[in-house]
Each structure stands twice: as C-alpha cells, then as structure tokens.
Amino acid sequence: MQHLNLSEKEIVLADRNLIEQNCDQLILSEAKTKDIALLVIGDPFAATTHCDVFLRARKMGVNVEVVHNASIFTAIGSTGLQLYRFGQTISLCFWTDTWKPTSAIEKLIANYQIGLHTLCLLDIKVKEQSVENMIRGRDIFEPPRFMTTQEAASQILESLDMVKLPSEYREKIIDVPSTLNENSLCVGVARLGSPTQKIVATSLKEMCSIDLGEPLHSLIVTAKD
C-alpha cells in the first residue's frame, strides 16, 4: 500500500453531523469517481457509525478499502488483564438532572455474576448543542466534555444503589452481588498508548477521587477473582 501524501490534499474536518447526516451526499457520492479517505481514531469497525458508512458505501457501489488500526479493545491488554476474560463492553454517558439511565450497569452486573471483567467506554461530548440552541436553530456549541474515570466510578456506585430500588424504567429490581460494591477493584486508564499513559488499579470508592489527568479515559471493573 502506498503512503499518503497529504501536502496537496484537501482536508475537511468531518464532525458527527457530516458523518451521520450528510455522508452520502458529501463523501460517498464523490467517492464513486474520486479517492477519498475517511480517517478515524481507533479501528474503523469499533464504532457503529463507521460500520454504517461502510455498508452504505457498499450499497451505493463504492469500492471500500479498510486499513485497520489500534483500538482500546486490544490496547486495554496493557493493564495485564487477559482479553479473553472480558464480557460485554458498556458505554457510560453523561447524566442530566432528569435522565439517569442504568441499563449499562445492568450489563456490568451480568458480567460480574459470571466472572468477567467489564470495559467501560466513557462519554465524549464534542460539538454538542444545548436544547435551546437546537430549538432556535443556532449553530452555537457547548464546550467539549470528556468523562473522567472519577465521574465514571461515581456514576457506577450511584447506579448500583439505584438498580436495587423499584423503577418505572425496569421490569424488576436487580440483584446486585454483595461483593460488587465501593471496595470492588477497578482499573482506570488514561491516554492509553501514548507516552503519558497512566494506569491505576484501586477500589471504585478511591477512583472517585483520583485525577488521571487529560483525556481520553476508560475504566475497567474487574471480575471478582
């Protein structure tokens, strides 16, 4: 494969709106007659959005060549935990005052009950609009936000208490193992694969107060044994 020479190439910053809403018109249609590269962070098929782009391209008759890349799903092996021992990956999103979903925690509990680690991918908010600006059609965006391992650990502990109580959003109360609590071992990682990467193993309670520095962060809740 030839090396890319970007010195004379047009580079367009492809935000979420472009990829999810305008990809067919602005990228795939032109790719029928031009060579266009979509550069992403991590491995292309680690994100459902990129899988969708691939399928749409095939449907439109656009030839696609995939160059795989490093991914958090394999780099997480740097912690010393075996990849074969991981269960379902979960995504933790930023809560609001009126929206605090616990479905991800239910998957974490399911992993824990069968002796598997859980990789928690943490929310990223980039080029997001407030509800008011969306309603008014104003292209004003909120400052970028990256969930930290501190926030993730705190949210997990709060969620573990929430799923023990009745809720209109759940069919039944979730049985949380007694050993899954604030003293459970977790591993926080930051900037994994970079020269400044940081890996810290501690309890969920302690992780709530440990600052791992700049993003990006991920969190692992380890199996009991």
PDB file of C-alpha atoms in Angstrom:
ATOM      1  CA  MET A   1       0.000   0.000   0.000  1.00  0.00           C
ATOM      2  CA  GLN A   2       1.314   3.422  -0.942  1.00  0.00           C
ATOM      3  CA  HIS A   3       1.928   6.083   1.690  1.00  0.00           C
ATOM      4  CA  LEU A   4      -0.496   9.014   1.681  1.00  0.00           C
ATOM      5  CA  ASN A   5       0.908  12.386   0.710  1.00  0.00           C
ATOM      6  CA  LEU A   6      -1.384  14.954   2.303  1.00  0.00           C
ATOM      7  CA  SER A   7       0.648  18.015   1.346  1.00  0.00           C
ATOM      8  CA  GLU A   8      -1.576  18.850  -1.622  1.00  0.00           C
ATOM      9  CA  LYS A   9      -4.796  17.233  -0.460  1.00  0.00           C
ATOM     10  CA  GLU A  10      -7.915  18.993   0.744  1.00  0.00           C
ATOM     11  CA  ILE A  11      -8.575  18.080   4.384  1.00  0.00           C
ATOM     12  CA  VAL A  12     -12.088  18.506   5.769  1.00  0.00           C
ATOM     13  CA  LEU A  13     -12.857  18.133   9.471  1.00  0.00           C
ATOM     14  CA  ALA A  14     -15.655  15.567   9.496  1.00  0.00           C
ATOM     15  CA  ASP A  15     -17.816  16.149  12.559  1.00  0.00           C
ATOM     16  CA  ARG A  16     -20.626  13.883  13.732  1.00  0.00           C
ATOM     17  CA  ASN A  17     -23.256  15.762  11.736  1.00  0.00           C
ATOM     18  CA  LEU A  18     -21.332  15.311   8.496  1.00  0.00           C
ATOM     19  CA  ILE A  19     -20.745  11.594   9.029  1.00  0.00           C
ATOM     20  CA  GLU A  20     -24.193  10.708  10.339  1.00  0.00           C
ATOM     21  CA  GLN A  21     -26.390  13.073   8.307  1.00  0.00           C
ATOM     22  CA  ASN A  22     -24.556  14.156   5.166  1.00  0.00           C
ATOM     23  CA  CYS A  23     -22.131  11.342   4.408  1.00  0.00           C
ATOM     24  CA  ASP A  24     -23.984  10.098   1.321  1.00  0.00           C
ATOM     25  CA  GLN A  25     -24.006  13.497  -0.386  1.00  0.00           C
ATOM     26  CA  LEU A  26     -20.672  14.931   0.720  1.00  0.00           C
ATOM     27  CA  ILE A  27     -18.453  11.841   0.832  1.00  0.00           C
ATOM     28  CA  LEU A  28     -19.866   8.686  -0.732  1.00  0.00           C
ATOM     29  CA  SER A  29     -21.263  10.279  -3.888  1.00  0.00           C
ATOM     30  CA  GLU A  30     -17.888  11.840  -4.670  1.00  0.00           C
ATOM     31  CA  ALA A  31     -16.095   8.620  -3.779  1.00  0.00           C
ATOM     32  CA  LYS A  32     -17.635   6.974  -6.837  1.00  0.00           C
ATOM     33  CA  THR A  33     -15.203   8.907  -9.030  1.00  0.00           C
ATOM     34  CA  LYS A  34     -12.501  10.063  -6.583  1.00  0.00           C
ATOM     35  CA  ASP A  35     -10.196   8.533  -3.996  1.00  0.00           C
ATOM     36  CA  ILE A  36     -11.451   9.752  -0.613  1.00  0.00           C
ATOM     37  CA  ALA A  37     -10.015   8.693   2.748  1.00  0.00           C
ATOM     38  CA  LEU A  38     -12.019   8.857   5.973  1.00  0.00           C
ATOM     39  CA  LEU A  39      -9.526   8.999   8.833  1.00  0.00           C
ATOM     40  CA  VAL A  40     -10.824   7.967  12.251  1.00  0.00           C
ATOM     41  CA  ILE A  41      -9.496   7.470  15.764  1.00  0.00           C
ATOM     42  CA  GLY A  42      -9.069   3.810  16.672  1.00  0.00           C
ATOM     43  CA  ASP A  43     -10.183   0.932  14.483  1.00  0.00           C
ATOM     44  CA  PRO A  44     -12.913   1.818  11.952  1.00  0.00           C
ATOM     45  CA  PHE A  45     -15.158  -1.087  12.893  1.00  0.00           C
ATOM     46  CA  ALA A  46     -15.063  -0.370  16.625  1.00  0.00           C
ATOM     47  CA  ALA A  47     -17.781   2.265  16.081  1.00  0.00           C
ATOM     48  CA  THR A  48     -21.262   1.541  14.758  1.00  0.00           C
ATOM     49  CA  THR A  49     -21.244   4.832  12.830  1.00  0.00           C
ATOM     50  CA  HIS A  50     -18.282   3.718  10.744  1.00  0.00           C
ATOM     51  CA  CYS A  51     -19.848   0.299  10.151  1.00  0.00           C
ATOM     52  CA  ASP A  52     -22.905   2.113   8.820  1.00  0.00           C
ATOM     53  CA  VAL A  53     -20.768   4.223   6.476  1.00  0.00           C
ATOM     54  CA  PHE A  54     -19.131   1.048   5.170  1.00  0.00           C
ATOM     55  CA  LEU A  55     -22.493  -0.625   4.492  1.00  0.00           C
ATOM     56  CA  ARG A  56     -23.926   2.470   2.798  1.00  0.00           C
ATOM     57  CA  ALA A  57     -20.855   2.727   0.584  1.00  0.00           C
ATOM     58  CA  ARG A  58     -21.220  -0.893  -0.497  1.00  0.00           C
ATOM     59  CA  LYS A  59     -24.921  -0.326  -1.190  1.00  0.00           C
ATOM     60  CA  MET A  60     -24.055   2.660  -3.402  1.00  0.00           C
ATOM     61  CA  GLY A  61     -21.459   0.636  -5.297  1.00  0.00           C
ATOM     62  CA  VAL A  62     -18.490   2.489  -3.836  1.00  0.00           C
ATOM     63  CA  ASN A  63     -15.334   0.409  -3.509  1.00  0.00           C
ATOM     64  CA  VAL A  64     -14.048   0.461   0.081  1.00  0.00           C
ATOM     65  CA  GLU A  65     -10.574  -0.383   1.326  1.00  0.00           C
ATOM     66  CA  VAL A  66     -10.243  -0.667   5.109  1.00  0.00           C
ATOM     67  CA  VAL A  67      -6.983  -0.015   6.957  1.00  0.00           C
ATOM     68  CA  HIS A  68      -7.313  -1.371  10.488  1.00  0.00           C
ATOM     69  CA  ASN A  69      -5.805   0.496  13.402  1.00  0.00           C
ATOM     70  CA  ALA A  70      -5.014   0.205  17.098  1.00  0.00           C
ATOM     71  CA  SER A  71      -8.073   0.148  19.332  1.00  0.00           C
ATOM     72  CA  ILE A  72      -8.926   0.447  23.011  1.00  0.00           C
ATOM     73  CA  PHE A  73     -10.385  -3.057  22.713  1.00  0.00           C
ATOM     74  CA  THR A  74      -6.899  -4.518  22.319  1.00  0.00           C
ATOM     75  CA  ALA A  75      -4.749  -1.805  23.933  1.00  0.00           C
ATOM     76  CA  ILE A  76      -6.563  -2.467  27.192  1.00  0.00           C
ATOM     77  CA  GLY A  77      -4.371  -5.580  27.455  1.00  0.00           C
ATOM     78  CA  SER A  78      -1.658  -3.188  28.674  1.00  0.00           C
ATOM     79  CA  THR A  79      -3.307  -3.404  32.087  1.00  0.00           C
ATOM     80  CA  GLY A  80      -2.260  -7.046  32.390  1.00  0.00           C
ATOM     81  CA  LEU A  81      -5.852  -8.282  32.243  1.00  0.00           C
ATOM     82  CA  GLN A  82      -6.464 -11.043  29.699  1.00  0.00           C
ATOM     83  CA  LEU A  83      -8.705 -10.063  26.796  1.00  0.00           C
ATOM     84  CA  TYR A  84     -10.407 -13.466  26.911  1.00  0.00           C
ATOM     85  CA  ARG A  85     -11.743 -12.616  30.365  1.00  0.00           C
ATOM     86  CA  PHE A  86     -13.755  -9.557  29.278  1.00  0.00           C
ATOM     87  CA  GLY A  87     -17.530  -9.629  28.964  1.00  0.00           C
ATOM     88  CA  GLN A  88     -19.873  -7.152  27.297  1.00  0.00           C
ATOM     89  CA  THR A  89     -18.399  -3.681  26.823  1.00  0.00           C
ATOM     90  CA  ILE A  90     -20.571  -0.883  28.190  1.00  0.00           C
ATOM     91  CA  SER A  91     -20.775   2.836  27.467  1.00  0.00           C
ATOM     92  CA  LEU A  92     -21.302   5.309  30.298  1.00  0.00           C
ATOM     93  CA  CYS A  93     -22.985   8.527  29.242  1.00  0.00           C
ATOM     94  CA  PHE A  94     -23.188  11.882  30.961  1.00  0.00           C
ATOM     95  CA  TRP A  95     -26.282  12.046  33.159  1.00  0.00           C
ATOM     96  CA  THR A  96     -28.611  15.008  33.394  1.00  0.00           C
ATOM     97  CA  ASP A  97     -30.879  16.081  36.248  1.00  0.00           C
ATOM     98  CA  THR A  98     -33.815  14.283  34.623  1.00  0.00           C
ATOM     99  CA  TRP A  99     -32.121  11.416  32.762  1.00  0.00           C
ATOM    100  CA  LYS A 100     -30.073   8.794  34.608  1.00  0.00           C
ATOM    101  CA  PRO A 101     -30.146   5.508  32.674  1.00  0.00           C
ATOM    102  CA  THR A 102     -28.910   2.341  34.385  1.00  0.00           C
ATOM    103  CA  SER A 103     -29.074  -0.168  31.512  1.00  0.00           C
ATOM    104  CA  ALA A 104     -25.275  -0.172  31.171  1.00  0.00           C
ATOM    105  CA  ILE A 105     -24.852  -1.056  34.846  1.00  0.00           C
ATOM    106  CA  GLU A 106     -27.206  -3.998  34.435  1.00  0.00           C
ATOM    107  CA  LYS A 107     -24.789  -5.391  31.827  1.00  0.00           C
ATOM    108  CA  LEU A 108     -21.860  -4.754  34.174  1.00  0.00           C
ATOM    109  CA  ILE A 109     -23.641  -6.745  36.888  1.00  0.00           C
ATOM    110  CA  ALA A 110     -24.327  -9.557  34.418  1.00  0.00           C
ATOM    111  CA  ASN A 111     -20.620  -9.696  33.534  1.00  0.00           C
ATOM    112  CA  TYR A 112     -19.632  -9.697  37.193  1.00  0.00           C
ATOM    113  CA  GLN A 113     -22.009 -12.530  38.034  1.00  0.00           C
ATOM    114  CA  ILE A 114     -20.298 -14.841  35.533  1.00  0.00           C
ATOM    115  CA  GLY A 115     -16.753 -13.854  36.466  1.00  0.00           C
ATOM    116  CA  LEU A 116     -15.896 -11.443  33.637  1.00  0.00           C
ATOM    117  CA  HIS A 117     -14.217  -8.034  33.528  1.00  0.00           C
ATOM    118  CA  THR A 118     -16.153  -5.057  32.149  1.00  0.00           C
ATOM    119  CA  LEU A 119     -14.591  -2.411  29.929  1.00  0.00           C
ATOM    120  CA  CYS A 120     -16.420   0.900  30.359  1.00  0.00           C
ATOM    121  CA  LEU A 121     -16.149   3.371  27.477  1.00  0.00           C
ATOM    122  CA  LEU A 122     -16.661   6.914  28.739  1.00  0.00           C
ATOM    123  CA  ASP A 123     -18.774   9.618  27.140  1.00  0.00           C
ATOM    124  CA  ILE A 124     -17.364  12.302  24.863  1.00  0.00           C
ATOM    125  CA  LYS A 125     -19.281  15.475  24.077  1.00  0.00           C
ATOM    126  CA  VAL A 126     -17.754  17.412  21.187  1.00  0.00           C
ATOM    127  CA  LYS A 127     -19.606  19.989  19.101  1.00  0.00           C
ATOM    128  CA  GLU A 128     -22.822  19.417  21.033  1.00  0.00           C
ATOM    129  CA  GLN A 129     -25.648  21.949  21.131  1.00  0.00           C
ATOM    130  CA  SER A 130     -27.833  22.879  24.062  1.00  0.00           C
ATOM    131  CA  VAL A 131     -31.545  22.120  23.739  1.00  0.00           C
ATOM    132  CA  GLU A 132     -32.294  25.843  23.445  1.00  0.00           C
ATOM    133  CA  ASN A 133     -29.802  26.383  20.633  1.00  0.00           C
ATOM    134  CA  MET A 134     -31.094  23.307  18.790  1.00  0.00           C
ATOM    135  CA  ILE A 135     -34.685  24.574  19.003  1.00  0.00           C
ATOM    136  CA  ARG A 136     -33.702  28.042  17.838  1.00  0.00           C
ATOM    137  CA  GLY A 137     -31.523  26.676  15.050  1.00  0.00           C
ATOM    138  CA  ARG A 138     -28.412  28.452  16.290  1.00  0.00           C
ATOM    139  CA  ASP A 139     -25.032  26.966  15.406  1.00  0.00           C
ATOM    140  CA  ILE A 140     -23.678  27.573  18.899  1.00  0.00           C
ATOM    141  CA  PHE A 141     -21.913  24.643  20.504  1.00  0.00           C
ATOM    142  CA  GLU A 142     -21.150  23.713  24.084  1.00  0.00           C
ATOM    143  CA  PRO A 143     -17.513  23.404  25.270  1.00  0.00           C
ATOM    144  CA  PRO A 144     -16.079  19.889  24.741  1.00  0.00           C
ATOM    145  CA  ARG A 145     -16.555  17.469  27.650  1.00  0.00           C
ATOM    146  CA  PHE A 146     -14.741  14.206  28.264  1.00  0.00           C
ATOM    147  CA  MET A 147     -15.925  11.892  31.031  1.00  0.00           C
ATOM    148  CA  THR A 148     -13.203  11.058  33.542  1.00  0.00           C
ATOM    149  CA  THR A 149     -12.620   7.872  35.490  1.00  0.00           C
ATOM    150  CA  GLN A 150     -13.596   9.841  38.603  1.00  0.00           C
ATOM    151  CA  GLU A 151     -17.017  10.615  37.152  1.00  0.00           C
ATOM    152  CA  ALA A 152     -17.411   7.070  35.826  1.00  0.00           C
ATOM    153  CA  ALA A 153     -16.646   5.428  39.177  1.00  0.00           C
ATOM    154  CA  SER A 154     -19.029   7.787  40.972  1.00  0.00           C
ATOM    155  CA  GLN A 155     -21.785   7.069  38.461  1.00  0.00           C
ATOM    156  CA  ILE A 156     -21.292   3.302  38.791  1.00  0.00           C
ATOM    157  CA  LEU A 157     -21.620   3.450  42.581  1.00  0.00           C
ATOM    158  CA  GLU A 158     -24.757   5.566  42.370  1.00  0.00           C
ATOM    159  CA  SER A 159     -26.187   3.221  39.731  1.00  0.00           C
ATOM    160  CA  LEU A 160     -25.567   0.175  41.921  1.00  0.00           C
ATOM    161  CA  ASP A 161     -27.769   1.772  44.579  1.00  0.00           C
ATOM    162  CA  MET A 162     -30.410   2.812  42.045  1.00  0.00           C
ATOM    163  CA  VAL A 163     -30.939  -0.635  40.476  1.00  0.00           C
ATOM    164  CA  LYS A 164     -31.748  -2.108  43.899  1.00  0.00           C
ATOM    165  CA  LEU A 165     -34.879   0.054  44.060  1.00  0.00           C
ATOM    166  CA  PRO A 166     -38.143  -0.165  42.076  1.00  0.00           C
ATOM    167  CA  SER A 167     -38.316   1.988  38.942  1.00  0.00           C
ATOM    168  CA  GLU A 168     -40.807   2.652  36.163  1.00  0.00           C
ATOM    169  CA  TYR A 169     -37.991   2.000  33.683  1.00  0.00           C
ATOM    170  CA  ARG A 170     -37.168  -1.538  34.901  1.00  0.00           C
ATOM    171  CA  GLU A 171     -39.350  -4.630  34.977  1.00  0.00           C
ATOM    172  CA  LYS A 172     -37.761  -5.875  38.191  1.00  0.00           C
ATOM    173  CA  ILE A 173     -35.305  -4.982  40.924  1.00  0.00           C
ATOM    174  CA  ILE A 174     -31.761  -6.015  40.002  1.00  0.00           C
ATOM    175  CA  ASP A 175     -29.975  -8.410  42.336  1.00  0.00           C
ATOM    176  CA  VAL A 176     -26.548  -6.845  42.933  1.00  0.00           C
ATOM    177  CA  PRO A 177     -23.886  -9.277  44.248  1.00  0.00           C
ATOM    178  CA  SER A 178     -22.790  -8.271  47.728  1.00  0.00           C
ATOM    179  CA  THR A 179     -19.155  -8.338  46.619  1.00  0.00           C
ATOM    180  CA  LEU A 180     -19.813  -5.699  43.946  1.00  0.00           C
ATOM    181  CA  ASN A 181     -19.575  -2.526  45.985  1.00  0.00           C
ATOM    182  CA  GLU A 182     -17.431   0.532  46.675  1.00  0.00           C
ATOM    183  CA  ASN A 183     -14.495  -1.695  47.622  1.00  0.00           C
ATOM    184  CA  SER A 184     -14.526  -3.612  44.328  1.00  0.00           C
ATOM    185  CA  LEU A 185     -11.339  -3.423  42.287  1.00  0.00           C
ATOM    186  CA  CYS A 186     -11.295  -1.304  39.176  1.00  0.00           C
ATOM    187  CA  VAL A 187      -8.601  -0.133  36.772  1.00  0.00           C
ATOM    188  CA  GLY A 188      -8.542   3.379  35.361  1.00  0.00           C
ATOM    189  CA  VAL A 189      -6.590   4.159  32.220  1.00  0.00           C
ATOM    190  CA  ALA A 190      -5.811   7.489  30.589  1.00  0.00           C
ATOM    191  CA  ARG A 191      -4.223   8.317  27.218  1.00  0.00           C
ATOM    192  CA  LEU A 192      -3.511   4.625  26.684  1.00  0.00           C
ATOM    193  CA  GLY A 193      -0.771   4.004  24.134  1.00  0.00           C
ATOM    194  CA  SER A 194       0.722   7.485  24.432  1.00  0.00           C
ATOM    195  CA  PRO A 195       3.997   8.432  26.169  1.00  0.00           C
ATOM    196  CA  THR A 196       1.967   9.915  29.036  1.00  0.00           C
ATOM    197  CA  GLN A 197      -0.375   6.972  29.550  1.00  0.00           C
ATOM    198  CA  LYS A 198      -1.466   6.268  33.095  1.00  0.00           C
ATOM    199  CA  ILE A 199      -2.851   3.053  34.586  1.00  0.00           C
ATOM    200  CA  VAL A 200      -4.174   2.934  38.152  1.00  0.00           C
ATOM    201  CA  ALA A 201      -5.717  -0.043  39.974  1.00  0.00           C
ATOM    202  CA  THR A 202      -7.765   0.764  43.067  1.00  0.00           C
ATOM    203  CA  SER A 203     -11.244   0.473  44.549  1.00  0.00           C
ATOM    204  CA  LEU A 204     -14.269   2.143  42.975  1.00  0.00           C
ATOM    205  CA  LYS A 205     -14.511   4.390  46.024  1.00  0.00           C
ATOM    206  CA  GLU A 206     -10.881   5.532  45.766  1.00  0.00           C
ATOM    207  CA  MET A 207     -11.166   6.007  41.987  1.00  0.00           C
ATOM    208  CA  CYS A 208     -13.789   8.686  42.637  1.00  0.00           C
ATOM    209  CA  SER A 209     -11.052  10.968  43.976  1.00  0.00           C
ATOM    210  CA  ILE A 210      -8.081  10.086  41.722  1.00  0.00           C
ATOM    211  CA  ASP A 211      -7.314  12.505  38.896  1.00  0.00           C
ATOM    212  CA  LEU A 212      -5.741  10.737  35.905  1.00  0.00           C
ATOM    213  CA  GLY A 213      -5.229  13.974  34.025  1.00  0.00           C
ATOM    214  CA  GLU A 214      -6.015  14.781  30.409  1.00  0.00           C
ATOM    215  CA  PRO A 215      -8.401  12.647  28.334  1.00  0.00           C
ATOM    216  CA  LEU A 216      -9.142  10.159  26.965  1.00  0.00           C
ATOM    217  CA  HIS A 217     -10.098   7.902  29.908  1.00  0.00           C
ATOM    218  CA  SER A 218     -11.543   4.395  30.177  1.00  0.00           C
ATOM    219  CA  LEU A 219     -12.455   2.292  33.209  1.00  0.00           C
ATOM    220  CA  ILE A 220     -12.450  -1.435  33.885  1.00  0.00           C
ATOM    221  CA  VAL A 221     -14.459  -3.081  36.643  1.00  0.00           C
ATOM    222  CA  THR A 222     -12.620  -6.326  37.238  1.00  0.00           C
ATOM    223  CA  ALA A 223     -14.093  -9.745  37.886  1.00  0.00           C
ATOM    224  CA  LYS A 224     -14.344 -10.896  41.484  1.00  0.00           C
ATOM    225  CA  ASP A 225     -11.470 -13.398  41.218  1.00  0.00           C
TER     226      ASP A 225
END
